[in-house]
GROMACS .gro file of N, CA and C in nm:
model
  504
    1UNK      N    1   1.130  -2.266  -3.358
    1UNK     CA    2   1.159  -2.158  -3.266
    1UNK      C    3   1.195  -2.220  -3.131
    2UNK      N    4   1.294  -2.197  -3.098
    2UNK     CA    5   1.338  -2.225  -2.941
    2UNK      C    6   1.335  -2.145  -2.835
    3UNK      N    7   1.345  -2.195  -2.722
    3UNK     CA    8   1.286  -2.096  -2.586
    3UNK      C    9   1.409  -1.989  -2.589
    4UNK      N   10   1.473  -1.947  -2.667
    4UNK     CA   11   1.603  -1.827  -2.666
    4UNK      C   12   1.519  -1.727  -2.755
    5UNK      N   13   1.466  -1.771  -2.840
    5UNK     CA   14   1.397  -1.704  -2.949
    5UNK      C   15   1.266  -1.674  -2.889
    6UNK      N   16   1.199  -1.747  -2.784
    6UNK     CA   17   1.093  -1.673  -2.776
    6UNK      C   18   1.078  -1.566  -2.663
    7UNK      N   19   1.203  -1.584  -2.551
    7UNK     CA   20   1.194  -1.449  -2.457
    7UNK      C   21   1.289  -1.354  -2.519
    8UNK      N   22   1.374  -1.372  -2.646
    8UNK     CA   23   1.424  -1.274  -2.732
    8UNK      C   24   1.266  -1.162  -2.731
    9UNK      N   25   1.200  -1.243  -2.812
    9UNK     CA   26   1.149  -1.158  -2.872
    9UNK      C   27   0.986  -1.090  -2.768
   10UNK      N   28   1.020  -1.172  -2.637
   10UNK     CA   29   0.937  -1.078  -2.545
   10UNK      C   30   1.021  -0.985  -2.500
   11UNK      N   31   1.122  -0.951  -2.513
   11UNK     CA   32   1.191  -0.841  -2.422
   11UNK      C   33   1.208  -0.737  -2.525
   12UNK      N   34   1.211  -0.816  -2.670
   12UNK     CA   35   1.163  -0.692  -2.769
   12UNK      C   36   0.996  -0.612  -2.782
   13UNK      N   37   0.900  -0.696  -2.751
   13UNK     CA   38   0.763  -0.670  -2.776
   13UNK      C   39   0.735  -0.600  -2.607
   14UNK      N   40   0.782  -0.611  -2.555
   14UNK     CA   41   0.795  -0.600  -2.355
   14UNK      C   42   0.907  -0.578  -2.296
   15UNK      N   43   0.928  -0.461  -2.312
   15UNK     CA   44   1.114  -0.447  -2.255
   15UNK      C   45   1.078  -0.431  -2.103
   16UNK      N   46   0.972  -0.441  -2.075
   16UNK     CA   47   1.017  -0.423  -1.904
   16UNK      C   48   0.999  -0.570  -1.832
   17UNK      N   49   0.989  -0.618  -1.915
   17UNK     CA   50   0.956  -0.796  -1.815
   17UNK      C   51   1.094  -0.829  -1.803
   18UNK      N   52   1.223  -0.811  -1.882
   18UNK     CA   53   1.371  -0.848  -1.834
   18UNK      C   54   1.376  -0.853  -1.702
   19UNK      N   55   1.363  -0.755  -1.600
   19UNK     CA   56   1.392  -0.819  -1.508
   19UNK      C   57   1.337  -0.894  -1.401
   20UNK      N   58   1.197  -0.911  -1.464
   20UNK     CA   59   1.098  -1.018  -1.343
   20UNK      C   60   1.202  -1.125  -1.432
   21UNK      N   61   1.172  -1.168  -1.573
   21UNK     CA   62   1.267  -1.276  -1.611
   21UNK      C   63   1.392  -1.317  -1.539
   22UNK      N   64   1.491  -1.208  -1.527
   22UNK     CA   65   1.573  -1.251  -1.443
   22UNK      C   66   1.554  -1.280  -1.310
   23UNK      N   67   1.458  -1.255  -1.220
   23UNK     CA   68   1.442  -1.242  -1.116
   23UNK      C   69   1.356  -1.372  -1.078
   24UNK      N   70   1.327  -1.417  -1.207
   24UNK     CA   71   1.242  -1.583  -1.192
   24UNK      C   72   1.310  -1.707  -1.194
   25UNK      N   73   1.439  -1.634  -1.242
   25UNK     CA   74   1.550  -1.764  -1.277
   25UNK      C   75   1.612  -1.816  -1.139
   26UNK      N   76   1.613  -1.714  -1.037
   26UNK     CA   77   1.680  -1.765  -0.908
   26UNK      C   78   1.551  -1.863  -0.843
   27UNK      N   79   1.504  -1.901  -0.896
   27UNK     CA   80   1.341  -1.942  -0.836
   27UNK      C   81   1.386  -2.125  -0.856
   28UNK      N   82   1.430  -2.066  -0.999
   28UNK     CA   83   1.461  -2.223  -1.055
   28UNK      C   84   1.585  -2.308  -1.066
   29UNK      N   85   1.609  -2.445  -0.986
   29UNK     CA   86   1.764  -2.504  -1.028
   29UNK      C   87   1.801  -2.456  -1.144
   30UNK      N   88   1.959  -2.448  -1.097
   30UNK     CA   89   2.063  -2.396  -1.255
   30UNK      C   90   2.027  -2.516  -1.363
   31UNK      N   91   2.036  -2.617  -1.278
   31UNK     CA   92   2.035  -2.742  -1.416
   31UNK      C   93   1.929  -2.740  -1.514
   32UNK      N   94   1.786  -2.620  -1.441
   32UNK     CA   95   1.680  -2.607  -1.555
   32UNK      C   96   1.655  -2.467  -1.632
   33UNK      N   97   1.783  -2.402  -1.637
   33UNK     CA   98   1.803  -2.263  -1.654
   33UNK      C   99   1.835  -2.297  -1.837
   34UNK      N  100   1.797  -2.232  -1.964
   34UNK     CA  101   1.806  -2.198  -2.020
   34UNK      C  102   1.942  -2.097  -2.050
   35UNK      N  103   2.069  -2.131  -2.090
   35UNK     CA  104   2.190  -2.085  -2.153
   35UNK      C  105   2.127  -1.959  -2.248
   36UNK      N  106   2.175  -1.872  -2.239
   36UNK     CA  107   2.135  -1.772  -2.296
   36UNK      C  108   2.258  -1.670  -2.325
   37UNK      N  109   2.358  -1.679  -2.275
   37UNK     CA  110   2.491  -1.636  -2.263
   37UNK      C  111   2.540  -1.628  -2.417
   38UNK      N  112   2.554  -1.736  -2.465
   38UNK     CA  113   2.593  -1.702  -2.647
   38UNK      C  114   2.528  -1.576  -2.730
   39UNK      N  115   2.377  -1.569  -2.682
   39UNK     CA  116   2.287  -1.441  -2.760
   39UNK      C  117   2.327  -1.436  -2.708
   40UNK      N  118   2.415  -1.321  -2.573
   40UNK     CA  119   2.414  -1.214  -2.516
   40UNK      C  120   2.234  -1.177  -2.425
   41UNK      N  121   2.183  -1.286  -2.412
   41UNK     CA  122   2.067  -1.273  -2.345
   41UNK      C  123   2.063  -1.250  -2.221
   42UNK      N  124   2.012  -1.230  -2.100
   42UNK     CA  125   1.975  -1.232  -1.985
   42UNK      C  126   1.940  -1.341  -1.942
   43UNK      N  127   1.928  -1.387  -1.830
   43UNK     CA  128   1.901  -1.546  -1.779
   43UNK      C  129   1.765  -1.537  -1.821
   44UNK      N  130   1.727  -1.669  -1.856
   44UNK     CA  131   1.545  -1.694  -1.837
   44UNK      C  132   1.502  -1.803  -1.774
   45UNK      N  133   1.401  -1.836  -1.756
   45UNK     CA  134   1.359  -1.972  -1.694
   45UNK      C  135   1.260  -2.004  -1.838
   46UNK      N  136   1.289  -2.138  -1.849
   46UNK     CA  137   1.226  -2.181  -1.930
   46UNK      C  138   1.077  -2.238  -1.890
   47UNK      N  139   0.999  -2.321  -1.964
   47UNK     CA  140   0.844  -2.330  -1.910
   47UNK      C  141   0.842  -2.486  -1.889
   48UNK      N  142   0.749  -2.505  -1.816
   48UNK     CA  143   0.641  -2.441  -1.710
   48UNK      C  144   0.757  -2.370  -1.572
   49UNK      N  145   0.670  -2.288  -1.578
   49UNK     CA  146   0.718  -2.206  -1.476
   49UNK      C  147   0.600  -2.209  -1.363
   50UNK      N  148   0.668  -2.258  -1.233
   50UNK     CA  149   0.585  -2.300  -1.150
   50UNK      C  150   0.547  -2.173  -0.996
   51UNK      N  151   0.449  -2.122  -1.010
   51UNK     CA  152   0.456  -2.018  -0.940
   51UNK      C  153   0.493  -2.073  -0.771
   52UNK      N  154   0.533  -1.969  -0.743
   52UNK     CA  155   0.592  -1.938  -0.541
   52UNK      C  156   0.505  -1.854  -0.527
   53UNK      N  157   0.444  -1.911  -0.373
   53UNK     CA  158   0.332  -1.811  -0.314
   53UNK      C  159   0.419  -1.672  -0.232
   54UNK      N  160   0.379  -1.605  -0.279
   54UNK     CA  161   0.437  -1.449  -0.203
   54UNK      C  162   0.365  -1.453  -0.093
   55UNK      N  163   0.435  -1.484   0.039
   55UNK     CA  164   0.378  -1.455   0.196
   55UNK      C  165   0.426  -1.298   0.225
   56UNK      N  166   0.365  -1.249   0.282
   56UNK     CA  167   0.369  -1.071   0.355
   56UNK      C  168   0.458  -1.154   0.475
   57UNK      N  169   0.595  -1.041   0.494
   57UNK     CA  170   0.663  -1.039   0.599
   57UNK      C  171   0.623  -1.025   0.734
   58UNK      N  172   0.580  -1.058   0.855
   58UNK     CA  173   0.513  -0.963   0.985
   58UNK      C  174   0.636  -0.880   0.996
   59UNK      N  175   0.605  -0.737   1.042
   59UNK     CA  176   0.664  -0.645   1.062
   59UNK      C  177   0.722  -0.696   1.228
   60UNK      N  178   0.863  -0.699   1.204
   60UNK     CA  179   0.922  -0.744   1.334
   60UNK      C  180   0.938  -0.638   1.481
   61UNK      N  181   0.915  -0.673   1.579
   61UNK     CA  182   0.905  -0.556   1.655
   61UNK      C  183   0.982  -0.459   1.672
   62UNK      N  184   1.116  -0.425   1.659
   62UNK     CA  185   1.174  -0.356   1.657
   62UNK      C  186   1.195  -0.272   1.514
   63UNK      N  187   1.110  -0.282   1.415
   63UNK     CA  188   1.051  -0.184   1.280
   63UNK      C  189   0.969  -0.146   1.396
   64UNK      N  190   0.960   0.022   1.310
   64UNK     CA  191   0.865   0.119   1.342
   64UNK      C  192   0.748   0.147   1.225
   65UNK      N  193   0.602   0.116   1.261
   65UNK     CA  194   0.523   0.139   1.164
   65UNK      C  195   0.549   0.269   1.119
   66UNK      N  196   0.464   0.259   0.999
   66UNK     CA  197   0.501   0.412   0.896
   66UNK      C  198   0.412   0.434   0.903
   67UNK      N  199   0.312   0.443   1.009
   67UNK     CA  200   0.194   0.569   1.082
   67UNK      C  201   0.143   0.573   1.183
   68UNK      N  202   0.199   0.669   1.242
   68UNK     CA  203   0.187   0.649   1.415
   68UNK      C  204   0.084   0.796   1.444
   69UNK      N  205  -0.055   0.747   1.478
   69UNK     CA  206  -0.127   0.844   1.538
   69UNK      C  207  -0.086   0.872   1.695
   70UNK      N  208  -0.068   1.014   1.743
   70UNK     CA  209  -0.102   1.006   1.868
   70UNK      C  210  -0.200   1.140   1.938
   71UNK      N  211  -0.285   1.040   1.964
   71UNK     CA  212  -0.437   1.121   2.025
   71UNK      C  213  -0.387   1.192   2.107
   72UNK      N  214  -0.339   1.208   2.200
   72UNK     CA  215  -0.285   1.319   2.325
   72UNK      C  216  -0.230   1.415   2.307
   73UNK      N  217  -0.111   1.391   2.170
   73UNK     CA  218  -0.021   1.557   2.133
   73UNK      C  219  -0.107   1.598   1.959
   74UNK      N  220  -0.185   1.469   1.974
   74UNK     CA  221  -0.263   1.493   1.872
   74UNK      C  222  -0.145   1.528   1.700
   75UNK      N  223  -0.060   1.418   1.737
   75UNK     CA  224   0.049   1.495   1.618
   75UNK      C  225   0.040   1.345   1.547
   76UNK      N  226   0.066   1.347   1.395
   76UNK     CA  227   0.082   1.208   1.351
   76UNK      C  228   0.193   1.191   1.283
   77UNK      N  229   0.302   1.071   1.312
   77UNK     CA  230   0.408   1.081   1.183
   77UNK      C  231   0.408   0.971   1.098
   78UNK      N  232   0.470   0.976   0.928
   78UNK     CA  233   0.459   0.871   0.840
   78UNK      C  234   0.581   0.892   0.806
   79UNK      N  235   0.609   0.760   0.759
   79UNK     CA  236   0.750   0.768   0.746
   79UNK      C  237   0.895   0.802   0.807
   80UNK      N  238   0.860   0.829   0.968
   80UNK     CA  239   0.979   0.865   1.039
   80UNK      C  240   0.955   1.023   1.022
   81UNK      N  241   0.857   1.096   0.949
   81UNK     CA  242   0.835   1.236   0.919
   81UNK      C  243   0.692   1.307   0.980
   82UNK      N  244   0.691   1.403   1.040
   82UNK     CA  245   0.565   1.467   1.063
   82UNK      C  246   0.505   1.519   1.019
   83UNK      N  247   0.398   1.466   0.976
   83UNK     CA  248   0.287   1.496   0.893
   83UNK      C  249   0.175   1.618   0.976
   84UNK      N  250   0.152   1.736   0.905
   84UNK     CA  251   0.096   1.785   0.888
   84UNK      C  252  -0.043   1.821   0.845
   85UNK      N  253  -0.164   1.823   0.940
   85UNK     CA  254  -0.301   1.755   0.957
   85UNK      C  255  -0.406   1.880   0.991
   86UNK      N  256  -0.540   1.890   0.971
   86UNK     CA  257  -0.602   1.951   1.015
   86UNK      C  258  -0.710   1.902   1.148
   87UNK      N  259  -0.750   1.998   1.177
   87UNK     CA  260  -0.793   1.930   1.304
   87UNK      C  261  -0.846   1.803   1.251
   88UNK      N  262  -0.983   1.856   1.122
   88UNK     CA  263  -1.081   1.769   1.076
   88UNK      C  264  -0.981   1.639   1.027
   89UNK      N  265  -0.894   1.638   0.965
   89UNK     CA  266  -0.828   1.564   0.906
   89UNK      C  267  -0.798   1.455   1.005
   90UNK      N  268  -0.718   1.498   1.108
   90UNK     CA  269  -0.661   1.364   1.223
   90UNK      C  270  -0.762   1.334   1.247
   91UNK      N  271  -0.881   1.428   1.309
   91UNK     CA  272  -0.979   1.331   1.390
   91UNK      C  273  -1.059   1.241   1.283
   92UNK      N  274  -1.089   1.272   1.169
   92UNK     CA  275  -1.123   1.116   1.026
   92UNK      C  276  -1.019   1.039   1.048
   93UNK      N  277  -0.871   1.094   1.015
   93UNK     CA  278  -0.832   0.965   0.955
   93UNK      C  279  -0.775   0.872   1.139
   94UNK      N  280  -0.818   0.923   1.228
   94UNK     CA  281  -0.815   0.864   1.372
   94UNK      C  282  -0.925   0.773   1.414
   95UNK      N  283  -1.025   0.845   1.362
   95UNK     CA  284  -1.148   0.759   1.349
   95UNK      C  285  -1.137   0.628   1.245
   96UNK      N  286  -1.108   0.640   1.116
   96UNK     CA  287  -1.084   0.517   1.067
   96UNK      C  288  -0.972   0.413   1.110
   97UNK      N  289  -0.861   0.490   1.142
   97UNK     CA  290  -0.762   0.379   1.162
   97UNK      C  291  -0.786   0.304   1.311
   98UNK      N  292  -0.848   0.342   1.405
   98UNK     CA  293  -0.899   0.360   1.526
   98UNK      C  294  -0.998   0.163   1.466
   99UNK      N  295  -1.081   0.155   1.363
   99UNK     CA  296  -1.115   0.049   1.331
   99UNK      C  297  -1.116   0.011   1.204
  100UNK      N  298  -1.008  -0.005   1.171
  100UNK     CA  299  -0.956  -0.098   1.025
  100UNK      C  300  -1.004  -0.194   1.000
  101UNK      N  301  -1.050  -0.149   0.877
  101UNK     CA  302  -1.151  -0.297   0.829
  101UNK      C  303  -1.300  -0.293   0.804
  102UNK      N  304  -1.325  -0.178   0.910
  102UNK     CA  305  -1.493  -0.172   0.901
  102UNK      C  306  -1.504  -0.025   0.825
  103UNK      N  307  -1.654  -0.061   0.746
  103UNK     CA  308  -1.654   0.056   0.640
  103UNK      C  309  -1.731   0.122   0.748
  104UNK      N  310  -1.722   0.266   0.762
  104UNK     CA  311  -1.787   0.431   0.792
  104UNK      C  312  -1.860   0.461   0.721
  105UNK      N  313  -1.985   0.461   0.726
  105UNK     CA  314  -2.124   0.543   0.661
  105UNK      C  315  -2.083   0.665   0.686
  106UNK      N  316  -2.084   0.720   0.602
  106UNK     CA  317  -2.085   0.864   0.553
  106UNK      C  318  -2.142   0.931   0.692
  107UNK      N  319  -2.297   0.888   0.704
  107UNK     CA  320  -2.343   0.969   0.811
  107UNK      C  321  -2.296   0.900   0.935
  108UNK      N  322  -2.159   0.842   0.966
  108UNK     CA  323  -2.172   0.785   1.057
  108UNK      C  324  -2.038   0.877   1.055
  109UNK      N  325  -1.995   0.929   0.992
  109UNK     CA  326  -1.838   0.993   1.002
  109UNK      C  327  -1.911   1.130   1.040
  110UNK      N  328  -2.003   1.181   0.953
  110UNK     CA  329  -2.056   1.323   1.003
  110UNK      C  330  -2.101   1.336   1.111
  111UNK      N  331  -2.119   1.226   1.208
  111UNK     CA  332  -2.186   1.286   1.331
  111UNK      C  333  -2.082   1.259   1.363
  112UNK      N  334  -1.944   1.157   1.408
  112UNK     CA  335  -1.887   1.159   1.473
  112UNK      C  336  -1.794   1.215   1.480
  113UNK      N  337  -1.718   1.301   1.374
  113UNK     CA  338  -1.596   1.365   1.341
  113UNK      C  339  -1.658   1.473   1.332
  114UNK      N  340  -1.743   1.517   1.237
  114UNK     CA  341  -1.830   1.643   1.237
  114UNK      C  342  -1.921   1.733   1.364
  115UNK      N  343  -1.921   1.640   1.418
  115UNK     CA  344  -2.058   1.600   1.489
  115UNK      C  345  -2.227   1.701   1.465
  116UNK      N  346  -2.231   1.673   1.358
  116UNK     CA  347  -2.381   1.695   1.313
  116UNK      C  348  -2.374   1.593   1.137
  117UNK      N  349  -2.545   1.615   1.171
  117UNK     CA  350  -2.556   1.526   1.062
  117UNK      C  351  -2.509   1.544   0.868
  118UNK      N  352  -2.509   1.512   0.785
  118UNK     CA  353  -2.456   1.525   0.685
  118UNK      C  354  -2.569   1.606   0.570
  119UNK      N  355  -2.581   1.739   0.547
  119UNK     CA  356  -2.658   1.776   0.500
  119UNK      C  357  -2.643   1.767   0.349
  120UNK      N  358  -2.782   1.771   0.312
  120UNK     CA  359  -2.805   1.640   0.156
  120UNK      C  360  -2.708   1.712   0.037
  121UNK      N  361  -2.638   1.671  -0.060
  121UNK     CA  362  -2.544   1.662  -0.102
  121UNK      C  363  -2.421   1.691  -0.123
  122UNK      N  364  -2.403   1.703   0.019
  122UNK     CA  365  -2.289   1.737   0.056
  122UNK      C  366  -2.123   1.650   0.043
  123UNK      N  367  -2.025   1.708  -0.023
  123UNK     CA  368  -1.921   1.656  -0.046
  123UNK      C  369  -1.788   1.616   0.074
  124UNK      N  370  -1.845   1.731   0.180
  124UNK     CA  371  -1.712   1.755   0.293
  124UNK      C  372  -1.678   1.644   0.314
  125UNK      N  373  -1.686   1.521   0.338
  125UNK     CA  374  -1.651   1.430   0.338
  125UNK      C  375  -1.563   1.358   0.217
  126UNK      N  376  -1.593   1.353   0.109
  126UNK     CA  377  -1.525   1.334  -0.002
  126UNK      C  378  -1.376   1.436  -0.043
  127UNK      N  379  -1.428   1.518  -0.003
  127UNK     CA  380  -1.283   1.628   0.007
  127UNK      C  381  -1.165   1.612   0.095
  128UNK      N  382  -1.222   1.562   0.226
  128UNK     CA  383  -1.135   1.557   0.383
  128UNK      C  384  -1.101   1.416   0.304
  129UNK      N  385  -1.125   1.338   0.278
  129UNK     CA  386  -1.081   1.174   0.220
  129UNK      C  387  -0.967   1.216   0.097
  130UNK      N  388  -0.969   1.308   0.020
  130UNK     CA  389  -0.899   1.297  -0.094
  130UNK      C  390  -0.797   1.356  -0.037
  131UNK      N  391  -0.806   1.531   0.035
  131UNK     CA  392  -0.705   1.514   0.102
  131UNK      C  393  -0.605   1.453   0.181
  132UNK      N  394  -0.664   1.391   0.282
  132UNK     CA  395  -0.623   1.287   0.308
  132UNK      C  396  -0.472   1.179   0.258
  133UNK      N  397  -0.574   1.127   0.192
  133UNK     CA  398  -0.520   1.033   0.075
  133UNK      C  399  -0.388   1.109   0.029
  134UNK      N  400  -0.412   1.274  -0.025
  134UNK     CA  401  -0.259   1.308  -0.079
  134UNK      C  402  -0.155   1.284   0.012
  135UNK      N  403  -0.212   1.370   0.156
  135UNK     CA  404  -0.085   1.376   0.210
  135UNK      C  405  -0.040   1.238   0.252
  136UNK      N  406  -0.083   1.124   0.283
  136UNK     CA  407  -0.022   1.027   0.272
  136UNK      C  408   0.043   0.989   0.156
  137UNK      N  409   0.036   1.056   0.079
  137UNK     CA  410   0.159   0.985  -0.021
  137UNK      C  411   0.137   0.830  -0.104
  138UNK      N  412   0.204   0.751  -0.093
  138UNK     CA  413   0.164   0.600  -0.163
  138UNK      C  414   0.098   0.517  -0.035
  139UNK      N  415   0.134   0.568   0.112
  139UNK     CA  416   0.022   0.518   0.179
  139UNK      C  417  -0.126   0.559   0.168
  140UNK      N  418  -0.225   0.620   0.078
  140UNK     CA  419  -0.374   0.709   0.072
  140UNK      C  420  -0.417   0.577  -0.022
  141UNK      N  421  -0.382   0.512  -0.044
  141UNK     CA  422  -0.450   0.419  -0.095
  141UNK      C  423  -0.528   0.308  -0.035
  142UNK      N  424  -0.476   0.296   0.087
  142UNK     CA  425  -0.518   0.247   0.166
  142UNK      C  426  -0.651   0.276   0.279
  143UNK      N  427  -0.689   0.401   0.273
  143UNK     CA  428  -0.800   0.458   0.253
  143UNK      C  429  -0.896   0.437   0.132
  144UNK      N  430  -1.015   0.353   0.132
  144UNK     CA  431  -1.088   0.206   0.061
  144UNK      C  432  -1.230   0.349   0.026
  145UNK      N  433  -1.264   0.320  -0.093
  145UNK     CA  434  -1.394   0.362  -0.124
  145UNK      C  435  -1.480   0.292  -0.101
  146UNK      N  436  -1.620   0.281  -0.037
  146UNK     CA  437  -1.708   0.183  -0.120
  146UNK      C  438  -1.793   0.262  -0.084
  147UNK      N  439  -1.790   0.254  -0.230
  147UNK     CA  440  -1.935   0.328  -0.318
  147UNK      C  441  -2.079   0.306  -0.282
  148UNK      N  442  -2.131   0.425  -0.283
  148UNK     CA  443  -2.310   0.399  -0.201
  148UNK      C  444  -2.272   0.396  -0.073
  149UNK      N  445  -2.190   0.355   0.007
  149UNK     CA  446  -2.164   0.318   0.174
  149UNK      C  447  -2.096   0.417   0.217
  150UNK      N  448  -1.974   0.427   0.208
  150UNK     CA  449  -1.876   0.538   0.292
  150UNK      C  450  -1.720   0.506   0.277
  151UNK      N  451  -1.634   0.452   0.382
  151UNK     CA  452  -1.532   0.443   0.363
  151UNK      C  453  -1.440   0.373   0.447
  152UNK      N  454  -1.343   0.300   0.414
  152UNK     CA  455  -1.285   0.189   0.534
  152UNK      C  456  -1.085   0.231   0.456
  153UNK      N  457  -1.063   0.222   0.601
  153UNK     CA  458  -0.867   0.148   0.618
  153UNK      C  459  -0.838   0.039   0.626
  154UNK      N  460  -0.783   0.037   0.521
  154UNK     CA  461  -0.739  -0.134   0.474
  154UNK      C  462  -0.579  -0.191   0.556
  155UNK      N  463  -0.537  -0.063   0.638
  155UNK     CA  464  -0.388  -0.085   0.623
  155UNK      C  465  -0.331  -0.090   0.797
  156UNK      N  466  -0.397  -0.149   0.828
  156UNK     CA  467  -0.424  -0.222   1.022
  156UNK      C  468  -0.298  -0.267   1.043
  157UNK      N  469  -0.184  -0.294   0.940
  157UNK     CA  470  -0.086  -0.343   0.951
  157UNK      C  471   0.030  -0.256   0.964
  158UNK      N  472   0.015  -0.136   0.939
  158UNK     CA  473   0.076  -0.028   0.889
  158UNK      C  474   0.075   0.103   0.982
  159UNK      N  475  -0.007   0.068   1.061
  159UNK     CA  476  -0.046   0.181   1.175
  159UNK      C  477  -0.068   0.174   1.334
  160UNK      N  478  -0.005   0.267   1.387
  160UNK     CA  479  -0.001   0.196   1.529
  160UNK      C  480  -0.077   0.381   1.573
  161UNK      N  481  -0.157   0.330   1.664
  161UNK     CA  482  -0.208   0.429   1.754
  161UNK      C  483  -0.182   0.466   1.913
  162UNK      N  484  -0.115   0.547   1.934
  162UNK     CA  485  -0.069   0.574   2.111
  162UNK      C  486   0.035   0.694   2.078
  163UNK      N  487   0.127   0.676   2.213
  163UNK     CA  488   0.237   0.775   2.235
  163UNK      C  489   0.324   0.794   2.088
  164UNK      N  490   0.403   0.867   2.084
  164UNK     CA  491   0.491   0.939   1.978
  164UNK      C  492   0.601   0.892   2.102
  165UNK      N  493   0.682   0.805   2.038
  165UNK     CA  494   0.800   0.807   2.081
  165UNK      C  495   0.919   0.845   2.039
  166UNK      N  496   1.004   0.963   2.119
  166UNK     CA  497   1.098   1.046   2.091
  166UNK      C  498   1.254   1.006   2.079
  167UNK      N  499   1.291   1.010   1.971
  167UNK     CA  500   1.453   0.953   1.966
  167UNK      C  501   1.545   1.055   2.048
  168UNK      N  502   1.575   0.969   2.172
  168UNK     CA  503   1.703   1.074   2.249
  168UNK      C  504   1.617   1.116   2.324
   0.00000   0.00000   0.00000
């Protein structure tokens, strides 16, 4: 069996790895590229395949984060879009993003967003979080469970807090 025959038959057993395959081959000199052109194959890289560390881009200053709280008009937008919030809602998810990174005790969100204490098995908190989470979209993930404790924003990179600045 030769290396034609054996990512043949991963793209039959795994049809969606074709295009990381192709997308691994620009990784590697042509001179160690696997001919695949006669099958009618897709490029592959043959093995060992030596991994590249994926570095995170810094967001350059002139990008606009995709979540801009602002405490004063009290309005928040994601995505270049205005998001739509309840009171309770901005002031949690203002409070977390306010310190990214550190987890919120439950009773530490109820006195301060709530402001009274968290009466015993109470969910309001778990609800305002899930909501949350929807309306952000594929950013709510970034809103962190931990279990028994409370809850932390993982996404400090992603969010800027101040003025709403107006195009035009």
């Amino acid at each position: 069996m030769n290396a034609n025959t054996v990512v043949l038959q991963l793209n039959i057993q795994l049809p969606h790895t074709a295009g990381a395959l192709a997308a691994l081959h620009d990784l590697v000199r042509a001179a160690t590229a696997v001919p695949g052109a006669a099958l009618s194959a897709e490029p592959v890289v043959p093995k060992p395949v030596v991994p590249v560390p994926v570095v995170p881009v810094p967001r350059k200053a002139s990008e606009s984060p995709r979540l801009v709280l602002d405490p004063e008009s009290r309005r928040v937008v994601l995505r270049d879009e205005p998001l739509d919030l309840t009171r309770l809602e901005f002031d949690l998810l203002l409070h977390l993003c306010a310190r990214p990174g550190k987890v919120h005790r439950r009773s530490s969100l109820m006195a301060q967003v709530w402001g009274m204490g968290e009466p015993p098995g109470s969910r309001t908190i778990d609800v305002h979080i899930r909501r949350l989470r929807v309306k952000l979209g594929p950013d709510g993930h970034h809103i962190t469970t931990v279990r028994g404790v409370g809850y932390r924003f993982d996404g400090a990179d992603l969010v800027t807090i101040g003025p709403l600045l107006s195009a035009g």
